[in-house]
Amino acid sequence: MDLFLRGSPLVAVATILATRSWVTHVFLGLVVLALTVPLGRVFCGWVCPLGSTLDVVHKISLRKRKELKKPSPTRWRWVKFAILVGILVGAALGTQMLWPFDPIVILTRTADVALYPLFTIAVSSLLAVMVRVPFLEGAAYRAYSFLHAAWFPLQQPSFRLVELFFVLFVVILALEKASSRFWCRNLCPLGALLGFFSQFRLLHRQVDESCTACGLCRARCRMNAVEDDYVTTSAVECIACGECVSVCAPRATHYAFRKPARSGTVDLDRRRFMGATVASLATVGLLGIGFADRGRRGSVIRPPGALPEADFLDRCVRCQECVKVCSSTGGCLQPSLWESGLIGLWTPVAKPREGYCEYNCNLCGQVCPTGAIQRLPLEVKQRTKMGLAFFDKSRCIPWYRGEDCLVCEEHCPVPDKAIRFDQRMVRRPDGSEGLVKLPYVVEELCIGCGICATKCPVVGQGGIFLTNANEQRWIDSQFSSQ
Amino acid sequence: MNRREFLVKSAACLAAGACAGPWARLASLAKAQPAVDLAVVQGPSPRANVRKAISLLGGISAFVRRGDVVVVKPNMAWDRLPEHAANTDPEVVAEIVRLCLEAGARKVKVFDRTCNEARRCYLRSGIQKAAEKEGAEVPFVLEQRFVKMSIPEGEELKSWLFYRDAVEADVLINVPVLKSHSVSGLTIGLKNLMGILGGDRGQLHHRFDKKIVDINTVVRPQLTLLDATRVLLRNGPQGGNLRDVQQMDTVVAGVDRVAVDAYGAVLFGRDPAQLGFLVEAQRRGLGVLDVKRLRVEKVSLAA
């Protein structure tokens, strides 16, 4: 998944454009883009995992239909170009908007926070049933040990927005019912980008005289790239999947580096181009003036090593790789809702009451495909402040009830303890008096990892909470480009 | 027959009945009665210290019989290295595993419900590798395997979730590490058993002294072996500073877990009578707190 993300040309182009800087992480994406010029959209036909998924879905759902069908309309093809124009205009203005649309990101996101947990929960539930059956019990526990050793999260992770991600994904799959590769033909901005460069391709579909005009190639073409004469092929839309070659009974079709009869238009007229541009400008403007109040902004706690907010938003493609990897350790990261406005939707935020940043872990920076989270060495990460903890004295057990607790202090991973306590005589609500250890935060030492808030035993809202006060966000050339 | 006679006679009958059944077990226990209450061994090799301490208590066969399932419960709650002294020394755990298997144990399990992510704790404590090398199973704790048990003698807690493997084991050997702790003062053996508890353990931290003793009325380890190879003097229970760690190269072993903890407190330089949970444990009859009343055998092993 990671390799695909790094190889997505759209991620590469949009990230470089939005950040106006060279981003080493996405180099592979540019290589793929460069290959498109000679070869055409082979990425779409042979590499794209979402495309392959759609092909499989198509095969399964429409297995029975073998007869020739009328090719579906081509009138929606322009939409993908409009989306691409919108993304690129936005990126040129410094606002990265590819994250809802990039196919690799969509697939990664869905797989990470919805499909993978669905899979693990299915397996775990099966094992839980096996455990109840006497003669299967031993096998079940051996399976648990095996899976836990490397594969599975020890705690079943749960994420916000999984339902939404899953539904959006299912919608894309369901569009296969309308036509094969509906997403790739009409909506995919990555396909549009590759299609644009694909105009200049050198590898073309060739049809020789033995063609019997049976029409099978036109009917079976996933992308509806073959035209009525069965010879002319759209250089923009053809993904070189080779279906036409394999169905051609007289073997009249093949691919070669030779100029053939072709059409090479990008289906976007000037009016629609302008429309997309204006829509993009409006979106960028609206995102820019989108309002997030101070309370919500203060709760946006970013993973350690996250770039300064503006750069972070430009780079983060919302793939949820960090969110997933975090769930296997401390489990603090979640896709954001409205904390940082619509512009920050689905970006990773730490939710310290739900999980904490593991002191000896820097995995989020390691998996980030665009460097939105820098790859910090462990020693650097351990002193990078994500936020600051505050006691809520009306909810903290020693403060409001006059009884010792100190679970927060016990778990504080800072070697010199960022949570300490004063032992004082206090009068309890019942009138009795006693010595109580009253905790406080040492602001200079607190790194905002949030384990105190996670482990606080108070029911509901905890006796200690975090804001992003004191957060350290900086670009260090040493860590931002690996 | 008057009421008093009736009570005396029925009590005698009950006692006779109770003795008759598990007579063999009692006999073997009587035979295993160690000559000393506490074995304190100091020396450069943690493994040699463990062997000596257990032999002073009558040898491992006094505790583990052929075919037993043994649970060895170390402290491996934290994602820290052995030298940080937040977890039990891996060599100490490994040696106990070896002795148990030598004594014919069918299976030795080593586990802990950790505070940091379990895989990190198991790996970085060094215990997983060391114990597995000696033939132990070192499984991760599964939430589904906690069972709710009532605590008949509980004063604060009437029931809690306990780990099935620990409760069902034939022999439970508690292997705590000696270190500082802000709530209890020290964390030693009685507190180490929190690692077999499920649920939200943070709830145990207020009125801790009573609650930890409640827990210990249900789970009774047959042997407690305190690891004081390295002792975390400050910033416990997880530390992180090497300057907070003192090398003591000592293990303390005993059947009386209160006594082991009390001796640990003395080693640490604390007065056991000032530690609330130990005072509470003695009051409830779990063991002896006054180290002077015990037969302590101290041995120093040369390098």
mmCIF file of N, CA and C in Angstrom, chain A residues 128 137 141 144 147-155 328-329 356 358-361 363 397 401 403-407 409-417 421 437 451 455-457 459, chain B residues 78-80 114-120 124 139-145 164 181-185 191 200-208 234-241 243-244:
data_model
loop_
_atom_site.group_PDB
_atom_site.id
_atom_site.type_symbol
_atom_site.label_atom_id
_atom_site.label_comp_id
_atom_site.label_asym_id
_atom_site.label_seq_id
_atom_site.Cartn_x
_atom_site.Cartn_y
_atom_site.Cartn_z
ATOM 1 N N ALA A 128 -12.950 -16.444 18.835
ATOM 2 C CA ALA A 128 -13.678 -16.373 20.102
ATOM 3 C C ALA A 128 -14.746 -17.458 20.170
ATOM 4 N N GLU A 137 -10.297 -25.440 21.418
ATOM 5 C CA GLU A 137 -9.794 -24.360 22.256
ATOM 6 C C GLU A 137 -8.287 -24.163 22.092
ATOM 7 N N TYR A 141 -6.228 -20.809 20.666
ATOM 8 C CA TYR A 141 -5.239 -19.994 21.384
ATOM 9 C C TYR A 141 -3.888 -19.989 20.671
ATOM 10 N N TYR A 144 -4.321 -17.435 18.078
ATOM 11 C CA TYR A 144 -4.199 -16.111 18.675
ATOM 12 C C TYR A 144 -2.724 -15.726 18.827
ATOM 13 N N LEU A 147 -1.131 -14.979 15.481
ATOM 14 C CA LEU A 147 -1.566 -13.727 14.865
ATOM 15 C C LEU A 147 -1.058 -12.521 15.640
ATOM 16 N N HIS A 148 -1.040 -12.655 16.970
ATOM 17 C CA HIS A 148 -0.610 -11.520 17.774
ATOM 18 C C HIS A 148 0.883 -11.272 17.685
ATOM 19 N N ALA A 149 1.615 -12.316 17.318
ATOM 20 C CA ALA A 149 3.073 -12.169 17.307
ATOM 21 C C ALA A 149 3.499 -11.071 16.353
ATOM 22 N N ALA A 150 2.833 -10.940 15.207
ATOM 23 C CA ALA A 150 3.290 -9.924 14.275
ATOM 24 C C ALA A 150 2.169 -9.221 13.525
ATOM 25 N N TRP A 151 1.075 -9.894 13.330
ATOM 26 C CA TRP A 151 0.079 -9.424 12.386
ATOM 27 C C TRP A 151 -0.968 -8.511 12.959
ATOM 28 N N PHE A 152 -1.619 -9.022 14.002
ATOM 29 C CA PHE A 152 -2.850 -8.390 14.440
ATOM 30 C C PHE A 152 -2.583 -7.367 15.517
ATOM 31 N N PRO A 153 -3.451 -6.372 15.603
ATOM 32 C CA PRO A 153 -3.368 -5.493 16.775
ATOM 33 C C PRO A 153 -3.768 -6.312 17.998
ATOM 34 N N LEU A 154 -3.138 -6.028 19.132
ATOM 35 C CA LEU A 154 -3.506 -6.758 20.344
ATOM 36 C C LEU A 154 -4.882 -6.311 20.824
ATOM 37 N N GLN A 155 -5.166 -5.031 20.627
ATOM 38 C CA GLN A 155 -6.484 -4.517 20.958
ATOM 39 C C GLN A 155 -7.183 -4.191 19.640
ATOM 40 N N SER A 328 -1.824 0.221 16.423
ATOM 41 C CA SER A 328 -1.141 -0.991 16.878
ATOM 42 C C SER A 328 -0.253 -0.701 18.081
ATOM 43 N N THR A 329 -0.124 0.570 18.472
ATOM 44 C CA THR A 329 0.651 0.860 19.692
ATOM 45 C C THR A 329 -0.207 1.672 20.650
ATOM 46 N N TYR A 356 -2.902 7.016 23.613
ATOM 47 C CA TYR A 356 -1.785 7.900 23.925
ATOM 48 C C TYR A 356 -0.681 7.702 22.915
ATOM 49 N N GLU A 358 2.790 6.534 22.263
ATOM 50 C CA GLU A 358 3.729 5.624 22.940
ATOM 51 C C GLU A 358 5.116 6.277 22.951
ATOM 52 N N TYR A 359 5.684 6.352 24.157
ATOM 53 C CA TYR A 359 6.938 7.100 24.324
ATOM 54 C C TYR A 359 8.041 6.593 23.397
ATOM 55 N N ASN A 360 8.143 5.299 23.239
ATOM 56 C CA ASN A 360 9.239 4.726 22.447
ATOM 57 C C ASN A 360 8.822 4.405 21.019
ATOM 58 N N CYS A 361 7.877 5.151 20.468
ATOM 59 C CA CYS A 361 7.359 4.838 19.135
ATOM 60 C C CYS A 361 7.456 6.071 18.247
ATOM 61 N N LEU A 363 6.478 5.506 14.743
ATOM 62 C CA LEU A 363 6.047 4.853 13.515
ATOM 63 C C LEU A 363 5.277 5.776 12.582
ATOM 64 N N ILE A 397 -9.475 12.960 41.112
ATOM 65 C CA ILE A 397 -9.852 12.325 42.379
ATOM 66 C C ILE A 397 -9.160 12.947 43.606
ATOM 67 N N ARG A 401 -11.898 14.898 45.703
ATOM 68 C CA ARG A 401 -12.408 13.961 46.693
ATOM 69 C C ARG A 401 -11.465 13.777 47.868
ATOM 70 N N GLU A 403 -8.670 11.945 47.921
ATOM 71 C CA GLU A 403 -8.119 10.597 48.068
ATOM 72 C C GLU A 403 -6.966 10.419 47.092
ATOM 73 N N ASP A 404 -5.970 9.655 47.490
ATOM 74 C CA ASP A 404 -4.832 9.423 46.597
ATOM 75 C C ASP A 404 -5.261 8.668 45.343
ATOM 76 N N CYS A 405 -4.583 8.974 44.254
ATOM 77 C CA CYS A 405 -4.854 8.228 43.021
ATOM 78 C C CYS A 405 -3.558 8.074 42.223
ATOM 79 N N LEU A 406 -3.106 9.173 41.564
ATOM 80 C CA LEU A 406 -1.791 9.232 40.896
ATOM 81 C C LEU A 406 -1.575 8.213 39.778
ATOM 82 N N VAL A 407 -2.649 7.725 39.171
ATOM 83 C CA VAL A 407 -2.467 6.848 38.014
ATOM 84 C C VAL A 407 -1.702 7.595 36.903
ATOM 85 N N GLU A 409 0.498 10.001 37.225
ATOM 86 C CA GLU A 409 1.918 10.128 37.563
ATOM 87 C C GLU A 409 2.641 8.804 37.309
ATOM 88 N N GLU A 410 1.974 7.706 37.649
ATOM 89 C CA GLU A 410 2.565 6.388 37.450
ATOM 90 C C GLU A 410 2.912 6.148 35.985
ATOM 91 N N HIS A 411 2.004 6.573 35.096
ATOM 92 C CA HIS A 411 2.202 6.275 33.673
ATOM 93 C C HIS A 411 3.041 7.312 32.944
ATOM 94 N N CYS A 412 3.254 8.482 33.536
ATOM 95 C CA CYS A 412 4.014 9.527 32.840
ATOM 96 C C CYS A 412 5.386 8.984 32.434
ATOM 97 N N PRO A 413 5.664 8.946 31.124
ATOM 98 C CA PRO A 413 6.873 8.262 30.658
ATOM 99 C C PRO A 413 8.131 9.129 30.696
ATOM 100 N N VAL A 414 7.952 10.420 30.993
ATOM 101 C CA VAL A 414 9.122 11.291 31.025
ATOM 102 C C VAL A 414 9.986 10.844 32.206
ATOM 103 N N PRO A 415 11.264 10.535 31.967
ATOM 104 C CA PRO A 415 12.071 9.935 33.040
ATOM 105 C C PRO A 415 12.075 10.740 34.340
ATOM 106 N N ASP A 416 12.005 12.073 34.225
ATOM 107 C CA ASP A 416 11.992 12.876 35.451
ATOM 108 C C ASP A 416 10.582 13.218 35.911
ATOM 109 N N LYS A 417 9.576 12.672 35.252
ATOM 110 C CA LYS A 417 8.157 12.845 35.592
ATOM 111 C C LYS A 417 7.678 14.280 35.366
ATOM 112 N N PHE A 421 3.706 15.639 42.535
ATOM 113 C CA PHE A 421 2.618 15.881 43.485
ATOM 114 C C PHE A 421 3.135 16.548 44.747
ATOM 115 N N LYS A 437 -1.922 13.200 48.253
ATOM 116 C CA LYS A 437 -0.936 13.546 47.227
ATOM 117 C C LYS A 437 -1.660 14.241 46.071
ATOM 118 N N ILE A 451 -0.759 10.010 27.812
ATOM 119 C CA ILE A 451 -1.042 8.728 28.479
ATOM 120 C C ILE A 451 -1.764 8.969 29.807
ATOM 121 N N LYS A 455 -5.185 6.984 30.745
ATOM 122 C CA LYS A 455 -5.258 6.052 31.874
ATOM 123 C C LYS A 455 -6.043 6.610 33.055
ATOM 124 N N CYS A 456 -6.431 7.879 32.986
ATOM 125 C CA CYS A 456 -7.179 8.473 34.110
ATOM 126 C C CYS A 456 -8.426 7.652 34.383
ATOM 127 N N PRO A 457 -8.586 7.181 35.646
ATOM 128 C CA PRO A 457 -9.688 6.256 35.941
ATOM 129 C C PRO A 457 -11.047 6.925 36.131
ATOM 130 N N VAL A 459 -14.548 8.262 35.444
ATOM 131 C CA VAL A 459 -15.498 7.831 34.416
ATOM 132 C C VAL A 459 -15.873 9.018 33.525
ATOM 133 N N TRP B 78 6.247 -2.478 31.448
ATOM 134 C CA TRP B 78 6.694 -1.225 30.842
ATOM 135 C C TRP B 78 7.611 -1.450 29.656
ATOM 136 N N ASP B 79 7.507 -0.535 28.726
ATOM 137 C CA ASP B 79 8.357 -0.546 27.536
ATOM 138 C C ASP B 79 9.719 0.051 27.920
ATOM 139 N N ARG B 80 10.430 -0.681 28.765
ATOM 140 C CA ARG B 80 11.753 -0.231 29.214
ATOM 141 C C ARG B 80 12.752 -1.390 29.111
ATOM 142 N N THR B 114 0.153 -5.634 30.529
ATOM 143 C CA THR B 114 1.122 -4.550 30.536
ATOM 144 C C THR B 114 0.448 -3.180 30.586
ATOM 145 N N CYS B 115 1.260 -2.164 30.893
ATOM 146 C CA CYS B 115 0.761 -0.782 30.894
ATOM 147 C C CYS B 115 1.021 -0.115 29.553
ATOM 148 N N ASN B 116 2.209 -0.325 28.992
ATOM 149 C CA ASN B 116 2.470 0.123 27.623
ATOM 150 C C ASN B 116 2.025 -0.987 26.679
ATOM 151 N N GLU B 117 2.187 -0.741 25.387
ATOM 152 C CA GLU B 117 1.752 -1.742 24.411
ATOM 153 C C GLU B 117 2.491 -3.059 24.660
ATOM 154 N N ALA B 118 1.738 -4.154 24.663
ATOM 155 C CA ALA B 118 2.266 -5.413 25.176
ATOM 156 C C ALA B 118 3.481 -5.925 24.405
ATOM 157 N N ARG B 119 3.414 -5.836 23.081
ATOM 158 C CA ARG B 119 4.531 -6.393 22.310
ATOM 159 C C ARG B 119 5.834 -5.678 22.631
ATOM 160 N N ARG B 120 5.711 -4.356 22.814
ATOM 161 C CA ARG B 120 6.906 -3.585 23.156
ATOM 162 C C ARG B 120 7.450 -4.019 24.511
ATOM 163 N N ARG B 124 11.089 -5.588 24.860
ATOM 164 C CA ARG B 124 12.169 -4.758 25.372
ATOM 165 C C ARG B 124 12.536 -5.089 26.813
ATOM 166 N N PRO B 139 2.648 -16.044 26.451
ATOM 167 C CA PRO B 139 1.540 -15.554 25.620
ATOM 168 C C PRO B 139 1.150 -14.119 25.985
ATOM 169 N N PHE B 140 0.537 -13.441 25.008
ATOM 170 C CA PHE B 140 -0.034 -12.131 25.304
ATOM 171 C C PHE B 140 -1.361 -12.343 26.017
ATOM 172 N N VAL B 141 -1.664 -11.403 26.886
ATOM 173 C CA VAL B 141 -2.903 -11.494 27.648
ATOM 174 C C VAL B 141 -4.082 -11.173 26.726
ATOM 175 N N LEU B 142 -5.100 -12.038 26.773
ATOM 176 C CA LEU B 142 -6.294 -11.840 25.955
ATOM 177 C C LEU B 142 -7.433 -11.333 26.828
ATOM 178 N N GLU B 143 -8.075 -10.277 26.378
ATOM 179 C CA GLU B 143 -9.171 -9.708 27.178
ATOM 180 C C GLU B 143 -10.269 -10.746 27.448
ATOM 181 N N GLN B 144 -10.443 -11.685 26.484
ATOM 182 C CA GLN B 144 -11.528 -12.657 26.639
ATOM 183 C C GLN B 144 -11.262 -13.654 27.758
ATOM 184 N N ARG B 145 -10.022 -13.702 28.241
ATOM 185 C CA ARG B 145 -9.706 -14.738 29.226
ATOM 186 C C ARG B 145 -9.748 -14.253 30.674
ATOM 187 N N ARG B 164 -7.661 -15.962 33.857
ATOM 188 C CA ARG B 164 -7.989 -17.353 34.081
ATOM 189 C C ARG B 164 -6.739 -18.216 34.282
ATOM 190 N N HIS B 181 7.289 3.742 44.016
ATOM 191 C CA HIS B 181 5.956 3.968 43.471
ATOM 192 C C HIS B 181 5.289 5.028 44.326
ATOM 193 N N SER B 182 4.695 6.026 43.661
ATOM 194 C CA SER B 182 4.199 7.178 44.422
ATOM 195 C C SER B 182 2.980 6.862 45.267
ATOM 196 N N VAL B 183 2.112 6.007 44.786
ATOM 197 C CA VAL B 183 0.880 5.760 45.515
ATOM 198 C C VAL B 183 1.123 4.836 46.692
ATOM 199 N N SER B 184 1.775 3.706 46.421
ATOM 200 C CA SER B 184 1.932 2.712 47.473
ATOM 201 C C SER B 184 3.233 2.905 48.240
ATOM 202 N N GLY B 185 4.100 3.801 47.778
ATOM 203 C CA GLY B 185 5.411 3.961 48.398
ATOM 204 C C GLY B 185 6.418 3.100 47.669
ATOM 205 N N LYS B 191 1.633 -5.812 45.080
ATOM 206 C CA LYS B 191 1.169 -4.963 43.994
ATOM 207 C C LYS B 191 1.424 -5.595 42.624
ATOM 208 N N ASP B 200 -10.554 -1.829 34.481
ATOM 209 C CA ASP B 200 -9.857 -0.548 34.576
ATOM 210 C C ASP B 200 -9.100 -0.523 35.897
ATOM 211 N N ARG B 201 -7.823 -0.868 35.811
ATOM 212 C CA ARG B 201 -7.048 -1.005 37.051
ATOM 213 C C ARG B 201 -6.783 0.320 37.728
ATOM 214 N N GLY B 202 -6.945 1.414 36.957
ATOM 215 C CA GLY B 202 -6.787 2.732 37.564
ATOM 216 C C GLY B 202 -7.754 2.927 38.730
ATOM 217 N N GLN B 203 -8.898 2.216 38.668
ATOM 218 C CA GLN B 203 -9.895 2.331 39.736
ATOM 219 C C GLN B 203 -9.353 1.825 41.072
ATOM 220 N N LEU B 204 -8.270 1.032 41.015
ATOM 221 C CA LEU B 204 -7.729 0.462 42.249
ATOM 222 C C LEU B 204 -6.823 1.440 42.978
ATOM 223 N N HIS B 205 -6.473 2.535 42.311
ATOM 224 C CA HIS B 205 -5.455 3.401 42.881
ATOM 225 C C HIS B 205 -5.932 4.230 44.053
ATOM 226 N N HIS B 206 -7.226 4.546 44.124
ATOM 227 C CA HIS B 206 -7.654 5.224 45.339
ATOM 228 C C HIS B 206 -8.170 4.180 46.314
ATOM 229 N N ARG B 207 -7.870 4.407 47.572
ATOM 230 C CA ARG B 207 -8.000 3.403 48.642
ATOM 231 C C ARG B 207 -7.210 2.156 48.238
ATOM 232 N N PHE B 208 -6.031 2.441 47.744
ATOM 233 C CA PHE B 208 -5.185 1.388 47.195
ATOM 234 C C PHE B 208 -4.834 0.312 48.221
ATOM 235 N N ARG B 234 13.953 6.048 42.359
ATOM 236 C CA ARG B 234 13.086 7.222 42.191
ATOM 237 C C ARG B 234 12.349 7.112 40.861
ATOM 238 N N ASN B 235 11.322 7.936 40.714
ATOM 239 C CA ASN B 235 10.582 8.052 39.454
ATOM 240 C C ASN B 235 10.009 6.718 38.971
ATOM 241 N N GLY B 236 9.677 5.861 39.956
ATOM 242 C CA GLY B 236 9.010 4.618 39.588
ATOM 243 C C GLY B 236 7.575 4.909 39.205
ATOM 244 N N PRO B 237 6.866 3.950 38.731
ATOM 245 C CA PRO B 237 7.301 2.572 38.514
ATOM 246 C C PRO B 237 7.974 2.313 37.165
ATOM 247 N N GLN B 238 8.123 3.343 36.314
ATOM 248 C CA GLN B 238 8.748 3.004 35.038
ATOM 249 C C GLN B 238 10.102 3.650 34.824
ATOM 250 N N GLY B 239 10.422 4.679 35.593
ATOM 251 C CA GLY B 239 11.763 5.251 35.537
ATOM 252 C C GLY B 239 12.158 5.688 34.150
ATOM 253 N N GLY B 240 13.380 5.390 33.792
ATOM 254 C CA GLY B 240 13.881 5.829 32.495
ATOM 255 C C GLY B 240 15.244 6.478 32.622
ATOM 256 N N ASN B 241 15.592 6.865 33.853
ATOM 257 C CA ASN B 241 16.927 7.417 34.119
ATOM 258 C C ASN B 241 17.813 6.325 34.691
ATOM 259 N N ARG B 243 20.462 6.916 36.252
ATOM 260 C CA ARG B 243 20.966 7.397 37.545
ATOM 261 C C ARG B 243 19.980 7.134 38.683
ATOM 262 N N ASP B 244 18.757 6.754 38.371
ATOM 263 C CA ASP B 244 17.800 6.397 39.415
ATOM 264 C C ASP B 244 17.893 4.916 39.797
#
